[in-house]
Short mmCIF file of C-alpha atoms and ligand atoms in Angstrom, two decimals:
data_model
loop_
_atom_site.label_atom_id
_atom_site.label_comp_id
_atom_site.label_asym_id
_atom_site.label_seq_id
_atom_site.Cartn_x
_atom_site.Cartn_y
_atom_site.Cartn_z
CA MET W 8 -26.63 -0.89 23.37
CA ALA W 9 -23.01 -1.25 22.30
CA ASP W 10 -22.25 2.11 23.90
CA GLU W 11 -23.89 1.09 27.11
CA GLU W 12 -21.87 -2.14 27.19
CA ASN W 13 -18.65 -0.20 26.71
CA ARG W 14 -19.50 2.27 29.45
CA THR W 15 -20.33 -0.37 32.03
CA GLU W 16 -17.70 -2.73 33.34
CA SER W 17 -18.44 -6.32 32.42
CA ILE W 18 -18.18 -9.05 35.04
CA LEU W 19 -18.69 -12.00 32.73
CA GLU W 20 -17.94 -12.34 29.04
CA LEU W 21 -18.86 -14.95 26.50
CA ASN W 22 -16.39 -14.72 23.64
CA ASN W 23 -17.35 -16.44 20.38
CA ILE W 24 -18.84 -19.42 22.11
CA GLY W 25 -19.71 -22.54 20.14
CA PHE W 26 -21.23 -25.56 21.82
CA TYR W 27 -21.80 -28.96 20.23
CA ALA W 28 -23.59 -31.96 21.73
CA GLN W 29 -24.36 -35.23 20.01
CA GLY W 30 -23.18 -33.90 16.68
CA ARG W 31 -25.42 -30.83 16.84
CA GLU W 32 -24.24 -27.26 17.06
CA LEU W 33 -26.51 -26.02 19.85
CA ILE W 34 -24.84 -22.64 20.36
CA ARG W 35 -22.96 -20.79 17.67
CA ASP W 36 -20.77 -17.66 17.56
CA PHE W 37 -22.27 -16.45 20.79
CA SER W 38 -20.67 -13.32 22.23
CA HIS W 39 -21.98 -11.13 25.02
CA ARG W 40 -20.68 -9.09 27.95
CA TYR W 41 -22.80 -9.16 31.07
CA ALA W 42 -22.51 -5.79 32.79
CA ALA W 43 -21.54 -5.88 36.47
CA GLY W 44 -24.45 -5.23 38.80
CA LYS W 45 -27.04 -5.45 36.03
CA THR W 46 -29.80 -7.93 35.28
CA THR W 47 -30.08 -9.76 31.98
CA ALA W 48 -33.12 -11.75 30.83
CA LEU W 49 -32.60 -14.58 28.37
CA VAL W 50 -35.81 -15.01 26.43
CA GLY W 51 -36.95 -16.85 23.33
CA PRO W 52 -38.72 -19.94 22.10
CA SER W 53 -38.36 -23.33 23.79
CA GLY W 54 -35.38 -25.26 22.51
CA GLY W 55 -33.69 -22.06 21.35
CA GLY W 56 -30.73 -22.50 23.69
CA LYS W 57 -31.51 -20.36 26.76
CA SER W 58 -30.67 -23.02 29.36
CA THR W 59 -27.53 -24.01 27.47
CA VAL W 60 -26.36 -20.37 27.37
CA LEU W 61 -27.12 -20.01 31.07
CA LYS W 62 -25.10 -23.12 31.93
CA LEU W 63 -22.22 -22.02 29.68
CA SER W 64 -22.29 -18.61 31.39
CA ALA W 65 -22.20 -20.27 34.81
CA GLY W 66 -19.24 -22.40 33.80
CA LEU W 67 -21.23 -25.63 34.11
CA LEU W 68 -20.76 -26.62 30.48
CA VAL W 69 -17.42 -26.42 28.73
CA PRO W 70 -17.70 -24.61 25.40
CA SER W 71 -16.51 -26.44 22.28
CA LYS W 72 -15.19 -23.11 20.98
CA GLY W 73 -14.45 -19.74 22.53
CA ALA W 74 -13.99 -18.69 26.15
CA VAL W 75 -15.99 -17.55 29.17
CA LEU W 76 -14.25 -14.88 31.23
CA PHE W 77 -15.12 -13.98 34.82
CA LYS W 78 -13.51 -10.67 35.77
CA GLY W 79 -11.16 -11.20 32.83
CA ARG W 80 -10.10 -14.75 33.76
CA ASP W 81 -11.02 -17.75 31.61
CA ILE W 82 -13.17 -19.80 33.98
CA HIS W 83 -12.01 -23.07 32.47
CA LEU W 84 -8.35 -22.19 33.00
CA MET W 85 -8.70 -21.19 36.64
CA ASN W 86 -6.71 -22.98 39.30
CA ARG W 87 -8.50 -24.76 42.15
CA LYS W 88 -8.48 -21.75 44.45
CA GLU W 89 -9.76 -19.32 41.80
CA ASN W 90 -12.41 -21.85 40.84
CA LEU W 91 -13.60 -22.13 44.44
CA VAL W 92 -13.92 -18.34 44.62
CA PHE W 93 -15.90 -18.29 41.36
CA ARG W 94 -18.16 -21.06 42.71
CA GLN W 95 -18.72 -19.18 45.95
CA GLU W 96 -19.51 -15.97 44.09
CA SER W 97 -22.02 -17.62 41.78
CA ALA W 98 -25.14 -19.74 42.23
CA VAL W 99 -27.62 -21.37 39.90
CA VAL W 100 -31.31 -22.22 40.14
CA PHE W 101 -31.76 -24.95 37.53
CA GLN W 102 -34.86 -25.23 35.38
CA ASP W 103 -35.59 -28.63 36.97
CA SER W 104 -34.41 -27.46 40.45
CA ALA W 105 -31.77 -30.25 40.53
CA LEU W 106 -32.04 -31.15 44.20
CA TRP W 107 -30.26 -34.33 45.31
CA ALA W 108 -32.84 -37.07 45.59
CA ASN W 109 -31.08 -38.98 48.36
CA GLN W 110 -30.50 -36.03 50.71
CA SER W 111 -32.82 -34.20 53.06
CA LEU W 112 -33.60 -30.58 52.25
CA TYR W 113 -31.54 -29.63 55.27
CA GLN W 114 -28.51 -31.55 53.98
CA ILE W 115 -28.96 -30.01 50.54
CA LEU W 116 -28.92 -26.53 52.04
CA GLU W 117 -26.09 -27.34 54.42
CA LEU W 118 -23.59 -28.46 51.78
CA PRO W 119 -22.78 -25.05 50.23
CA LEU W 120 -22.18 -23.62 53.72
CA ARG W 121 -19.92 -26.54 54.67
CA ILE W 122 -17.89 -26.03 51.49
CA HIS W 123 -17.65 -22.25 51.44
CA PHE W 124 -17.78 -21.46 55.17
CA PRO W 125 -15.99 -24.39 56.80
CA SER W 126 -15.49 -22.53 60.05
CA MET W 127 -19.16 -21.63 60.46
CA SER W 128 -20.62 -23.23 63.59
CA LYS W 129 -23.45 -25.76 63.47
CA ASN W 130 -25.79 -23.27 65.15
CA GLU W 131 -24.92 -20.53 62.70
CA ARG W 132 -25.48 -22.91 59.80
CA GLU W 133 -28.83 -23.94 61.18
CA ALA W 134 -29.91 -20.33 61.66
CA ARG W 135 -28.85 -19.38 58.13
CA ILE W 136 -30.57 -22.39 56.56
CA LYS W 137 -33.84 -21.72 58.39
CA ALA W 138 -33.69 -18.04 57.51
CA VAL W 139 -33.15 -18.54 53.76
CA ALA W 140 -35.81 -21.25 53.53
CA GLU W 141 -38.31 -19.02 55.28
CA GLU W 142 -37.30 -16.01 53.22
CA ALA W 143 -37.94 -18.01 50.04
CA GLY W 144 -41.39 -18.86 51.39
CA TYR W 145 -40.78 -22.53 52.26
CA ARG W 146 -42.84 -23.33 55.35
CA ARG W 147 -42.68 -27.10 55.79
CA GLU W 148 -40.07 -29.16 57.59
CA LEU W 149 -36.54 -29.49 56.24
CA GLY W 150 -35.98 -33.11 57.28
CA ILE W 151 -37.82 -34.50 54.26
CA ARG W 152 -36.48 -35.36 50.80
CA PRO W 153 -37.21 -33.56 47.50
CA SER W 154 -39.55 -36.32 46.29
CA ASN W 155 -41.97 -35.26 49.02
CA LEU W 156 -42.23 -31.76 47.59
CA SER W 157 -44.34 -30.27 44.83
CA MET W 158 -42.45 -28.83 41.84
CA GLY W 159 -43.12 -25.36 43.22
CA GLU W 160 -41.71 -26.23 46.65
CA GLN W 161 -38.64 -27.72 44.97
CA LYS W 162 -38.15 -24.38 43.21
CA LEU W 163 -38.31 -22.59 46.57
CA ILE W 164 -35.60 -24.84 48.03
CA ALA W 165 -33.48 -24.46 44.88
CA PHE W 166 -33.88 -20.70 45.22
CA ALA W 167 -33.01 -20.80 48.92
CA ARG W 168 -29.89 -22.84 48.11
CA ALA W 169 -28.82 -20.26 45.55
CA MET W 170 -29.25 -17.41 48.05
CA LEU W 171 -27.35 -19.06 50.91
CA CYS W 172 -23.95 -17.59 50.14
CA ARG W 173 -25.32 -14.24 48.85
CA PRO W 174 -23.65 -14.75 45.46
CA GLU W 175 -22.42 -11.83 43.41
CA LEU W 176 -23.59 -13.68 40.28
CA LEU W 177 -27.02 -15.27 40.29
CA PHE W 178 -28.26 -17.53 37.47
CA LEU W 179 -31.97 -18.31 37.49
CA ASP W 180 -33.54 -20.68 34.96
CA GLU W 181 -37.35 -20.49 34.80
CA TRP W 182 -37.24 -19.87 38.52
CA THR W 183 -40.88 -18.83 39.00
CA GLU W 184 -42.41 -21.65 36.94
CA SER W 185 -44.77 -23.85 38.96
CA LEU W 186 -45.23 -21.15 41.58
CA ASP W 187 -48.42 -19.36 42.42
CA GLU W 188 -48.58 -15.59 42.03
CA SER W 189 -47.77 -14.71 45.64
CA ALA W 190 -44.83 -17.16 45.85
CA SER W 191 -43.52 -15.86 42.57
CA GLN W 192 -43.86 -12.23 43.68
CA ARG W 193 -41.96 -13.07 46.86
CA LEU W 194 -39.02 -14.38 44.80
CA VAL W 195 -39.18 -11.33 42.54
CA ARG W 196 -38.90 -9.13 45.66
CA LEU W 197 -35.87 -11.12 46.82
CA VAL W 198 -34.25 -10.69 43.40
CA ARG W 199 -34.92 -6.93 43.63
CA GLU W 200 -33.02 -6.86 46.93
CA ARG W 201 -30.10 -8.54 45.16
CA GLN W 202 -30.35 -5.88 42.44
CA ASP W 203 -30.22 -3.17 45.12
CA ALA W 204 -27.10 -4.87 46.49
CA LYS W 205 -25.62 -4.48 42.96
CA HIS W 206 -25.39 -8.17 42.29
CA THR W 207 -25.38 -9.43 38.71
CA ILE W 208 -28.38 -11.50 37.73
CA ILE W 209 -28.92 -13.58 34.60
CA PHE W 210 -32.32 -15.18 34.31
CA VAL W 211 -34.54 -17.14 31.95
CA SER W 212 -38.25 -16.46 32.12
CA HIS W 213 -41.36 -16.60 29.98
CA ASN W 214 -43.18 -14.18 32.25
CA VAL W 215 -43.40 -10.86 30.42
CA GLY W 216 -44.31 -8.94 33.59
CA ILE W 217 -41.24 -10.27 35.41
CA ILE W 218 -38.98 -9.68 32.41
CA LYS W 219 -40.14 -6.10 32.08
CA SER W 220 -39.91 -5.34 35.77
CA LEU W 221 -36.46 -6.84 36.41
CA ALA W 222 -34.39 -6.83 33.23
CA ASP W 223 -31.87 -4.12 32.35
CA THR W 224 -31.07 -6.03 29.16
CA ILE W 225 -32.95 -8.65 27.22
CA LEU W 226 -31.20 -11.17 25.01
CA MET W 227 -33.55 -12.90 22.62
CA ILE W 228 -32.08 -16.28 21.82
CA ARG W 229 -33.14 -18.36 18.86
CA ASN W 230 -31.38 -21.26 17.14
CA GLY W 231 -28.46 -21.01 19.51
CA ASN W 232 -27.69 -17.40 18.78
CA ILE W 233 -28.62 -13.88 19.84
CA PHE W 234 -31.47 -12.76 17.68
CA LEU W 235 -31.94 -9.37 19.33
CA LYS W 236 -30.49 -7.39 22.24
CA LEU W 237 -32.68 -4.85 23.94
CA SER W 238 -31.95 -2.30 26.63
CA ARG W 239 -34.44 -1.41 29.37
CA GLU W 240 -35.26 1.83 27.55
CA GLN W 241 -36.00 -0.02 24.33
CA ILE W 242 -38.21 -2.53 26.13
CA HIS W 243 -40.33 0.24 27.55
CA SER W 244 -40.26 2.76 24.76
CA ASP W 245 -40.81 0.59 21.72
CA ALA W 246 -44.40 -0.56 21.59
CA GLU W 247 -43.63 -2.93 18.75
CA ILE W 248 -40.98 -4.72 20.79
CA ALA W 249 -43.25 -4.91 23.80
CA GLU W 250 -45.89 -6.47 21.63
CA TYR W 251 -43.32 -8.85 20.19
CA LEU W 252 -42.44 -9.99 23.70
CA GLU W 253 -46.06 -10.42 24.71
CA LYS W 254 -46.84 -12.33 21.55
CA GLY W 255 -44.40 -15.11 21.59
CA MET W 256 -40.69 -14.38 21.60
CA ALA W 257 -40.89 -14.91 25.33
CA SER W 258 -42.90 -18.09 25.15
N1 ADP G 17 -26.79 -32.29 26.31
C1 ADP G 17 -27.52 -32.14 25.21
N2 ADP G 17 -27.38 -33.00 24.18
C2 ADP G 17 -28.07 -32.85 23.02
N3 ADP G 17 -28.96 -31.87 22.82
C3 ADP G 17 -29.16 -30.99 23.82
C4 ADP G 17 -28.45 -31.07 25.05
N4 ADP G 17 -28.87 -30.05 25.84
C5 ADP G 17 -29.78 -29.38 25.12
N5 ADP G 17 -29.96 -29.93 23.92
C6 ADP G 17 -30.82 -29.41 22.83
O1 ADP G 17 -30.39 -28.09 22.57
C7 ADP G 17 -31.46 -27.25 22.26
C8 ADP G 17 -31.48 -26.08 23.21
O2 ADP G 17 -31.83 -26.54 24.51
P1 ADP G 17 -32.03 -25.58 25.74
O3 ADP G 17 -30.82 -24.77 25.94
O4 ADP G 17 -32.49 -26.43 26.87
O5 ADP G 17 -33.22 -24.63 25.22
P2 ADP G 17 -34.21 -23.68 26.01
O6 ADP G 17 -33.74 -23.57 27.42
O7 ADP G 17 -34.19 -22.40 25.25
O8 ADP G 17 -35.56 -24.33 25.92
C9 ADP G 17 -32.71 -28.12 22.32
O9 ADP G 17 -32.99 -28.55 21.01
C10 ADP G 17 -32.27 -29.28 23.19
O10 ADP G 17 -32.99 -30.45 22.87
MG1 MG G 18 -34.59 -24.10 29.20
#
């Protein structure tokens, strides 16, 4: 594993991260290099720290200790322009979808395009928004607000929003929860296309089938730390580990 990490260029690095909230140390001494163009699954028991690690990796939480480097630059020391580039090159699907309650789905999907492609015409924006929503499998109108959607539909819109700018770095937190099998398979296919395009994907899932089919690396996270790192070969070759995953580390 260490050899593999050294061979492959890393795009994002967590260096000795500590994260405290409300007097609790939620993440401790957390170090990992995400390899460029590879897919990493964060797995482990609920409350272990997966979502917190994902948000720290995406630069959405500021670590109490340590640094997060994107292409060698500390993301919390970037200037405004560098930060905008990092934001454009990364996108997050939150565990709770995190759609703005007081905006229509169309407005929610329009905002990233307005920010990152200010010269894009209204017609182009509309075409792109409709295309990503349809691609994600959302079939209803876009003029309605998130409260009118099921949890699953909210996930589809959150996914569509993350795909809008074709980010180089994609963070997905329990992104197929609340979806039926065919909707979830559709999103898995879209993630595969991103893998083929050599984008870097970091995802949280409890679905062993999805983890096994997509992950190049698995990080098992427990008590705010990495409990075990596994490569794709290990996941498939070691029956004991596979059983471990099936039995509960992933749930
Ligand atoms: N902002 C916060 N303040 C206090 N505790 C938090 C905060 N965010 C998460 N936690 C706690 O940190 C732990 C890890 O949470 P989380 O990263 O959401 O775990 P997971 O995604 O693995 O279920 C949990 O015990 C959770 O209650
Ligand atoms: Mg979580």
